[in-house]
Amino acid sequence: MVNFVKVKRNINFGENPGERFVARLYRGTDISLDHLAEDISNATTIAFPDVIACLKALEMNISKYIQNGQAVKLGYLGSFIPAIKAKSQENADDVNADTIKRFWCRFFPSTDFKRELGKCKFSLTDLNVKGIIK
């Protein structure tokens, strides 16, 4: 179940500007690498330190390949794809590394993972937080 809350927003654009209410994802507590490793260890015959070692190696290698400009495909989950934003030039000779303004990594879920995400159910969470409407 995916939790959400209602929030009030002041919309300054579009046909009907003004105060509006919108659903906002409530993530709750983020899952740490240790927590993930513990869950994997409990679900398999692999000891916690070995799972941590594998997950740390996965982190380091994904980072390395992305920084080398390579995509990393993780099967069911999807792909990490490096991307750049560059300033256009009138002449091809003017295009160089200095025209690249930003380098980042995008994540694209696989078709199967997207399909599963589309099946998620949502639940209104009752919170006592300023700005959140019950």
JSON list of N, CA, C and O in Angstrom, two decimals, residues 82-117:
[
{"chain": "A", "resi": 82, "resn": "PRO", "atom": "N", "xyz": [23.21, 6.95, -18.25]},
{"chain": "A", "resi": 82, "resn": "PRO", "atom": "CA", "xyz": [23.85, 8.26, -18.14]},
{"chain": "A", "resi": 82, "resn": "PRO", "atom": "C", "xyz": [23.28, 9.21, -19.19]},
{"chain": "A", "resi": 82, "resn": "PRO", "atom": "O", "xyz": [22.84, 8.79, -20.26]},
{"chain": "A", "resi": 83, "resn": "ALA", "atom": "N", "xyz": [23.25, 10.51, -18.85]},
{"chain": "A", "resi": 83, "resn": "ALA", "atom": "CA", "xyz": [22.71, 11.50, -19.78]},
{"chain": "A", "resi": 83, "resn": "ALA", "atom": "C", "xyz": [23.50, 12.80, -19.63]},
{"chain": "A", "resi": 83, "resn": "ALA", "atom": "O", "xyz": [24.10, 13.06, -18.59]},
{"chain": "A", "resi": 84, "resn": "ILE", "atom": "N", "xyz": [23.49, 13.59, -20.71]},
{"chain": "A", "resi": 84, "resn": "ILE", "atom": "CA", "xyz": [24.13, 14.91, -20.66]},
{"chain": "A", "resi": 84, "resn": "ILE", "atom": "C", "xyz": [23.17, 15.96, -21.18]},
{"chain": "A", "resi": 84, "resn": "ILE", "atom": "O", "xyz": [22.24, 15.67, -21.93]},
{"chain": "A", "resi": 85, "resn": "LYS", "atom": "N", "xyz": [23.41, 17.20, -20.75]},
{"chain": "A", "resi": 85, "resn": "LYS", "atom": "CA", "xyz": [22.74, 18.36, -21.32]},
{"chain": "A", "resi": 85, "resn": "LYS", "atom": "C", "xyz": [23.85, 19.23, -21.88]},
{"chain": "A", "resi": 85, "resn": "LYS", "atom": "O", "xyz": [24.82, 19.53, -21.18]},
{"chain": "A", "resi": 86, "resn": "ALA", "atom": "N", "xyz": [23.71, 19.60, -23.14]},
{"chain": "A", "resi": 86, "resn": "ALA", "atom": "CA", "xyz": [24.77, 20.36, -23.80]},
{"chain": "A", "resi": 86, "resn": "ALA", "atom": "C", "xyz": [24.18, 21.59, -24.49]},
{"chain": "A", "resi": 86, "resn": "ALA", "atom": "O", "xyz": [23.04, 21.59, -24.93]},
{"chain": "A", "resi": 87, "resn": "LYS", "atom": "N", "xyz": [25.00, 22.62, -24.55]},
{"chain": "A", "resi": 87, "resn": "LYS", "atom": "CA", "xyz": [24.62, 23.85, -25.24]},
{"chain": "A", "resi": 87, "resn": "LYS", "atom": "C", "xyz": [24.83, 23.64, -26.73]},
{"chain": "A", "resi": 87, "resn": "LYS", "atom": "O", "xyz": [25.87, 23.14, -27.16]},
{"chain": "A", "resi": 88, "resn": "SER", "atom": "N", "xyz": [23.83, 24.03, -27.53]},
{"chain": "A", "resi": 88, "resn": "SER", "atom": "CA", "xyz": [23.95, 23.86, -28.99]},
{"chain": "A", "resi": 88, "resn": "SER", "atom": "C", "xyz": [24.92, 24.88, -29.57]},
{"chain": "A", "resi": 88, "resn": "SER", "atom": "O", "xyz": [25.10, 25.97, -29.02]},
{"chain": "A", "resi": 89, "resn": "GLN", "atom": "N", "xyz": [25.53, 24.52, -30.67]},
{"chain": "A", "resi": 89, "resn": "GLN", "atom": "CA", "xyz": [26.49, 25.37, -31.37]},
{"chain": "A", "resi": 89, "resn": "GLN", "atom": "C", "xyz": [26.09, 25.45, -32.84]},
{"chain": "A", "resi": 89, "resn": "GLN", "atom": "O", "xyz": [25.53, 24.51, -33.39]},
{"chain": "A", "resi": 90, "resn": "GLU", "atom": "N", "xyz": [26.41, 26.55, -33.47]},
{"chain": "A", "resi": 90, "resn": "GLU", "atom": "CA", "xyz": [26.10, 26.71, -34.89]},
{"chain": "A", "resi": 90, "resn": "GLU", "atom": "C", "xyz": [26.99, 25.85, -35.76]},
{"chain": "A", "resi": 90, "resn": "GLU", "atom": "O", "xyz": [26.58, 25.38, -36.82]},
{"chain": "A", "resi": 91, "resn": "ASN", "atom": "N", "xyz": [28.22, 25.62, -35.35]},
{"chain": "A", "resi": 91, "resn": "ASN", "atom": "CA", "xyz": [29.19, 24.86, -36.13]},
{"chain": "A", "resi": 91, "resn": "ASN", "atom": "C", "xyz": [29.64, 23.63, -35.36]},
{"chain": "A", "resi": 91, "resn": "ASN", "atom": "O", "xyz": [29.87, 23.70, -34.14]},
{"chain": "A", "resi": 92, "resn": "ALA", "atom": "N", "xyz": [29.79, 22.52, -36.07]},
{"chain": "A", "resi": 92, "resn": "ALA", "atom": "CA", "xyz": [30.23, 21.28, -35.44]},
{"chain": "A", "resi": 92, "resn": "ALA", "atom": "C", "xyz": [31.60, 21.44, -34.77]},
{"chain": "A", "resi": 92, "resn": "ALA", "atom": "O", "xyz": [31.85, 20.85, -33.72]},
{"chain": "A", "resi": 93, "resn": "ASP", "atom": "N", "xyz": [32.46, 22.25, -35.36]},
{"chain": "A", "resi": 93, "resn": "ASP", "atom": "CA", "xyz": [33.81, 22.45, -34.80]},
{"chain": "A", "resi": 93, "resn": "ASP", "atom": "C", "xyz": [33.77, 23.13, -33.43]},
{"chain": "A", "resi": 93, "resn": "ASP", "atom": "O", "xyz": [34.73, 23.05, -32.66]},
{"chain": "A", "resi": 94, "resn": "ASP", "atom": "N", "xyz": [32.66, 23.80, -33.11]},
{"chain": "A", "resi": 94, "resn": "ASP", "atom": "CA", "xyz": [32.54, 24.51, -31.83]},
{"chain": "A", "resi": 94, "resn": "ASP", "atom": "C", "xyz": [32.05, 23.59, -30.70]},
{"chain": "A", "resi": 94, "resn": "ASP", "atom": "O", "xyz": [32.05, 24.00, -29.54]},
{"chain": "A", "resi": 95, "resn": "VAL", "atom": "N", "xyz": [31.63, 22.40, -31.04]},
{"chain": "A", "resi": 95, "resn": "VAL", "atom": "CA", "xyz": [31.16, 21.45, -30.01]},
{"chain": "A", "resi": 95, "resn": "VAL", "atom": "C", "xyz": [32.37, 20.79, -29.38]},
{"chain": "A", "resi": 95, "resn": "VAL", "atom": "O", "xyz": [33.19, 20.18, -30.05]},
{"chain": "A", "resi": 96, "resn": "ASN", "atom": "N", "xyz": [32.48, 20.96, -28.05]},
{"chain": "A", "resi": 96, "resn": "ASN", "atom": "CA", "xyz": [33.56, 20.33, -27.30]},
{"chain": "A", "resi": 96, "resn": "ASN", "atom": "C", "xyz": [33.08, 20.05, -25.88]},
{"chain": "A", "resi": 96, "resn": "ASN", "atom": "O", "xyz": [31.91, 20.29, -25.55]},
{"chain": "A", "resi": 97, "resn": "ALA", "atom": "N", "xyz": [33.95, 19.56, -25.04]},
{"chain": "A", "resi": 97, "resn": "ALA", "atom": "CA", "xyz": [33.57, 19.19, -23.67]},
{"chain": "A", "resi": 97, "resn": "ALA", "atom": "C", "xyz": [33.04, 20.39, -22.89]},
{"chain": "A", "resi": 97, "resn": "ALA", "atom": "O", "xyz": [32.19, 20.23, -22.00]},
{"chain": "A", "resi": 98, "resn": "ASP", "atom": "N", "xyz": [33.50, 21.60, -23.20]},
{"chain": "A", "resi": 98, "resn": "ASP", "atom": "CA", "xyz": [33.02, 22.79, -22.50]},
{"chain": "A", "resi": 98, "resn": "ASP", "atom": "C", "xyz": [31.57, 23.11, -22.80]},
{"chain": "A", "resi": 98, "resn": "ASP", "atom": "O", "xyz": [30.94, 23.87, -22.06]},
{"chain": "A", "resi": 99, "resn": "THR", "atom": "N", "xyz": [31.02, 22.57, -23.89]},
{"chain": "A", "resi": 99, "resn": "THR", "atom": "CA", "xyz": [29.61, 22.83, -24.22]},
{"chain": "A", "resi": 99, "resn": "THR", "atom": "C", "xyz": [28.67, 21.89, -23.45]},
{"chain": "A", "resi": 99, "resn": "THR", "atom": "O", "xyz": [27.46, 22.07, -23.48]},
{"chain": "A", "resi": 100, "resn": "ILE", "atom": "N", "xyz": [29.24, 20.91, -22.75]},
{"chain": "A", "resi": 100, "resn": "ILE", "atom": "CA", "xyz": [28.43, 20.01, -21.91]},
{"chain": "A", "resi": 100, "resn": "ILE", "atom": "C", "xyz": [28.21, 20.71, -20.58]},
{"chain": "A", "resi": 100, "resn": "ILE", "atom": "O", "xyz": [29.16, 21.03, -19.87]},
{"chain": "A", "resi": 101, "resn": "LYS", "atom": "N", "xyz": [26.96, 20.95, -20.26]},
{"chain": "A", "resi": 101, "resn": "LYS", "atom": "CA", "xyz": [26.61, 21.72, -19.07]},
{"chain": "A", "resi": 101, "resn": "LYS", "atom": "C", "xyz": [26.24, 20.86, -17.88]},
{"chain": "A", "resi": 101, "resn": "LYS", "atom": "O", "xyz": [26.34, 21.31, -16.75]},
{"chain": "A", "resi": 102, "resn": "ARG", "atom": "N", "xyz": [25.81, 19.64, -18.13]},
{"chain": "A", "resi": 102, "resn": "ARG", "atom": "CA", "xyz": [25.35, 18.81, -17.02]},
{"chain": "A", "resi": 102, "resn": "ARG", "atom": "C", "xyz": [25.48, 17.34, -17.39]},
{"chain": "A", "resi": 102, "resn": "ARG", "atom": "O", "xyz": [25.22, 16.96, -18.52]},
{"chain": "A", "resi": 103, "resn": "PHE", "atom": "N", "xyz": [25.88, 16.53, -16.41]},
{"chain": "A", "resi": 103, "resn": "PHE", "atom": "CA", "xyz": [25.95, 15.08, -16.56]},
{"chain": "A", "resi": 103, "resn": "PHE", "atom": "C", "xyz": [25.18, 14.47, -15.40]},
{"chain": "A", "resi": 103, "resn": "PHE", "atom": "O", "xyz": [25.38, 14.86, -14.26]},
{"chain": "A", "resi": 104, "resn": "TRP", "atom": "N", "xyz": [24.27, 13.56, -15.69]},
{"chain": "A", "resi": 104, "resn": "TRP", "atom": "CA", "xyz": [23.49, 12.93, -14.64]},
{"chain": "A", "resi": 104, "resn": "TRP", "atom": "C", "xyz": [23.11, 11.53, -15.02]},
{"chain": "A", "resi": 104, "resn": "TRP", "atom": "O", "xyz": [23.41, 11.07, -16.12]},
{"chain": "A", "resi": 105, "resn": "CYS", "atom": "N", "xyz": [22.42, 10.87, -14.13]},
{"chain": "A", "resi": 105, "resn": "CYS", "atom": "CA", "xyz": [21.98, 9.50, -14.34]},
{"chain": "A", "resi": 105, "resn": "CYS", "atom": "C", "xyz": [20.47, 9.44, -14.22]},
{"chain": "A", "resi": 105, "resn": "CYS", "atom": "O", "xyz": [19.89, 9.99, -13.28]},
{"chain": "A", "resi": 106, "resn": "ARG", "atom": "N", "xyz": [19.83, 8.78, -15.17]},
{"chain": "A", "resi": 106, "resn": "ARG", "atom": "CA", "xyz": [18.38, 8.59, -15.13]},
{"chain": "A", "resi": 106, "resn": "ARG", "atom": "C", "xyz": [18.09, 7.12, -14.89]},
{"chain": "A", "resi": 106, "resn": "ARG", "atom": "O", "xyz": [18.86, 6.25, -15.28]},
{"chain": "A", "resi": 107, "resn": "PHE", "atom": "N", "xyz": [16.97, 6.85, -14.24]},
{"chain": "A", "resi": 107, "resn": "PHE", "atom": "CA", "xyz": [16.54, 5.48, -14.03]},
{"chain": "A", "resi": 107, "resn": "PHE", "atom": "C", "xyz": [15.28, 5.25, -14.82]},
{"chain": "A", "resi": 107, "resn": "PHE", "atom": "O", "xyz": [14.34, 6.05, -14.76]},
{"chain": "A", "resi": 108, "resn": "PHE", "atom": "N", "xyz": [15.26, 4.18, -15.60]},
{"chain": "A", "resi": 108, "resn": "PHE", "atom": "CA", "xyz": [14.10, 3.80, -16.39]},
{"chain": "A", "resi": 108, "resn": "PHE", "atom": "C", "xyz": [13.63, 2.42, -15.93]},
{"chain": "A", "resi": 108, "resn": "PHE", "atom": "O", "xyz": [14.34, 1.43, -16.14]},
{"chain": "A", "resi": 109, "resn": "PRO", "atom": "N", "xyz": [12.46, 2.34, -15.30]},
{"chain": "A", "resi": 109, "resn": "PRO", "atom": "CA", "xyz": [11.97, 1.02, -14.88]},
{"chain": "A", "resi": 109, "resn": "PRO", "atom": "C", "xyz": [11.69, 0.13, -16.09]},
{"chain": "A", "resi": 109, "resn": "PRO", "atom": "O", "xyz": [11.32, 0.63, -17.16]},
{"chain": "A", "resi": 110, "resn": "SER", "atom": "N", "xyz": [11.85, -1.17, -15.90]},
{"chain": "A", "resi": 110, "resn": "SER", "atom": "CA", "xyz": [11.54, -2.11, -16.98]},
{"chain": "A", "resi": 110, "resn": "SER", "atom": "C", "xyz": [10.04, -2.13, -17.23]},
{"chain": "A", "resi": 110, "resn": "SER", "atom": "O", "xyz": [9.24, -1.66, -16.40]},
{"chain": "A", "resi": 111, "resn": "THR", "atom": "N", "xyz": [9.64, -2.68, -18.35]},
{"chain": "A", "resi": 111, "resn": "THR", "atom": "CA", "xyz": [8.22, -2.79, -18.68]},
{"chain": "A", "resi": 111, "resn": "THR", "atom": "C", "xyz": [7.47, -3.58, -17.61]},
{"chain": "A", "resi": 111, "resn": "THR", "atom": "O", "xyz": [6.38, -3.18, -17.18]},
{"chain": "A", "resi": 112, "resn": "ASP", "atom": "N", "xyz": [8.06, -4.68, -17.15]},
{"chain": "A", "resi": 112, "resn": "ASP", "atom": "CA", "xyz": [7.41, -5.50, -16.12]},
{"chain": "A", "resi": 112, "resn": "ASP", "atom": "C", "xyz": [7.28, -4.74, -14.80]},
{"chain": "A", "resi": 112, "resn": "ASP", "atom": "O", "xyz": [6.25, -4.80, -14.13]},
{"chain": "A", "resi": 113, "resn": "PHE", "atom": "N", "xyz": [8.33, -4.02, -14.41]},
{"chain": "A", "resi": 113, "resn": "PHE", "atom": "CA", "xyz": [8.29, -3.25, -13.18]},
{"chain": "A", "resi": 113, "resn": "PHE", "atom": "C", "xyz": [7.25, -2.14, -13.28]},
{"chain": "A", "resi": 113, "resn": "PHE", "atom": "O", "xyz": [6.48, -1.89, -12.35]},
{"chain": "A", "resi": 114, "resn": "LYS", "atom": "N", "xyz": [7.19, -1.45, -14.43]},
{"chain": "A", "resi": 114, "resn": "LYS", "atom": "CA", "xyz": [6.17, -0.41, -14.65]},
{"chain": "A", "resi": 114, "resn": "LYS", "atom": "C", "xyz": [4.77, -0.98, -14.51]},
{"chain": "A", "resi": 114, "resn": "LYS", "atom": "O", "xyz": [3.89, -0.36, -13.91]},
{"chain": "A", "resi": 115, "resn": "ARG", "atom": "N", "xyz": [4.58, -2.16, -15.06]},
{"chain": "A", "resi": 115, "resn": "ARG", "atom": "CA", "xyz": [3.27, -2.81, -14.98]},
{"chain": "A", "resi": 115, "resn": "ARG", "atom": "C", "xyz": [2.89, -3.06, -13.52]},
{"chain": "A", "resi": 115, "resn": "ARG", "atom": "O", "xyz": [1.76, -2.83, -13.11]},
{"chain": "A", "resi": 116, "resn": "GLU", "atom": "N", "xyz": [3.85, -3.55, -12.74]},
{"chain": "A", "resi": 116, "resn": "GLU", "atom": "CA", "xyz": [3.60, -3.80, -11.32]},
{"chain": "A", "resi": 116, "resn": "GLU", "atom": "C", "xyz": [3.33, -2.50, -10.56]},
{"chain": "A", "resi": 116, "resn": "GLU", "atom": "O", "xyz": [2.47, -2.47, -9.68]},
{"chain": "A", "resi": 117, "resn": "LEU", "atom": "N", "xyz": [4.05, -1.44, -10.90]},
{"chain": "A", "resi": 117, "resn": "LEU", "atom": "CA", "xyz": [3.81, -0.15, -10.26]},
{"chain": "A", "resi": 117, "resn": "LEU", "atom": "C", "xyz": [2.40, 0.35, -10.54]},
{"chain": "A", "resi": 117, "resn": "LEU", "atom": "O", "xyz": [1.78, 0.99, -9.68]}
]
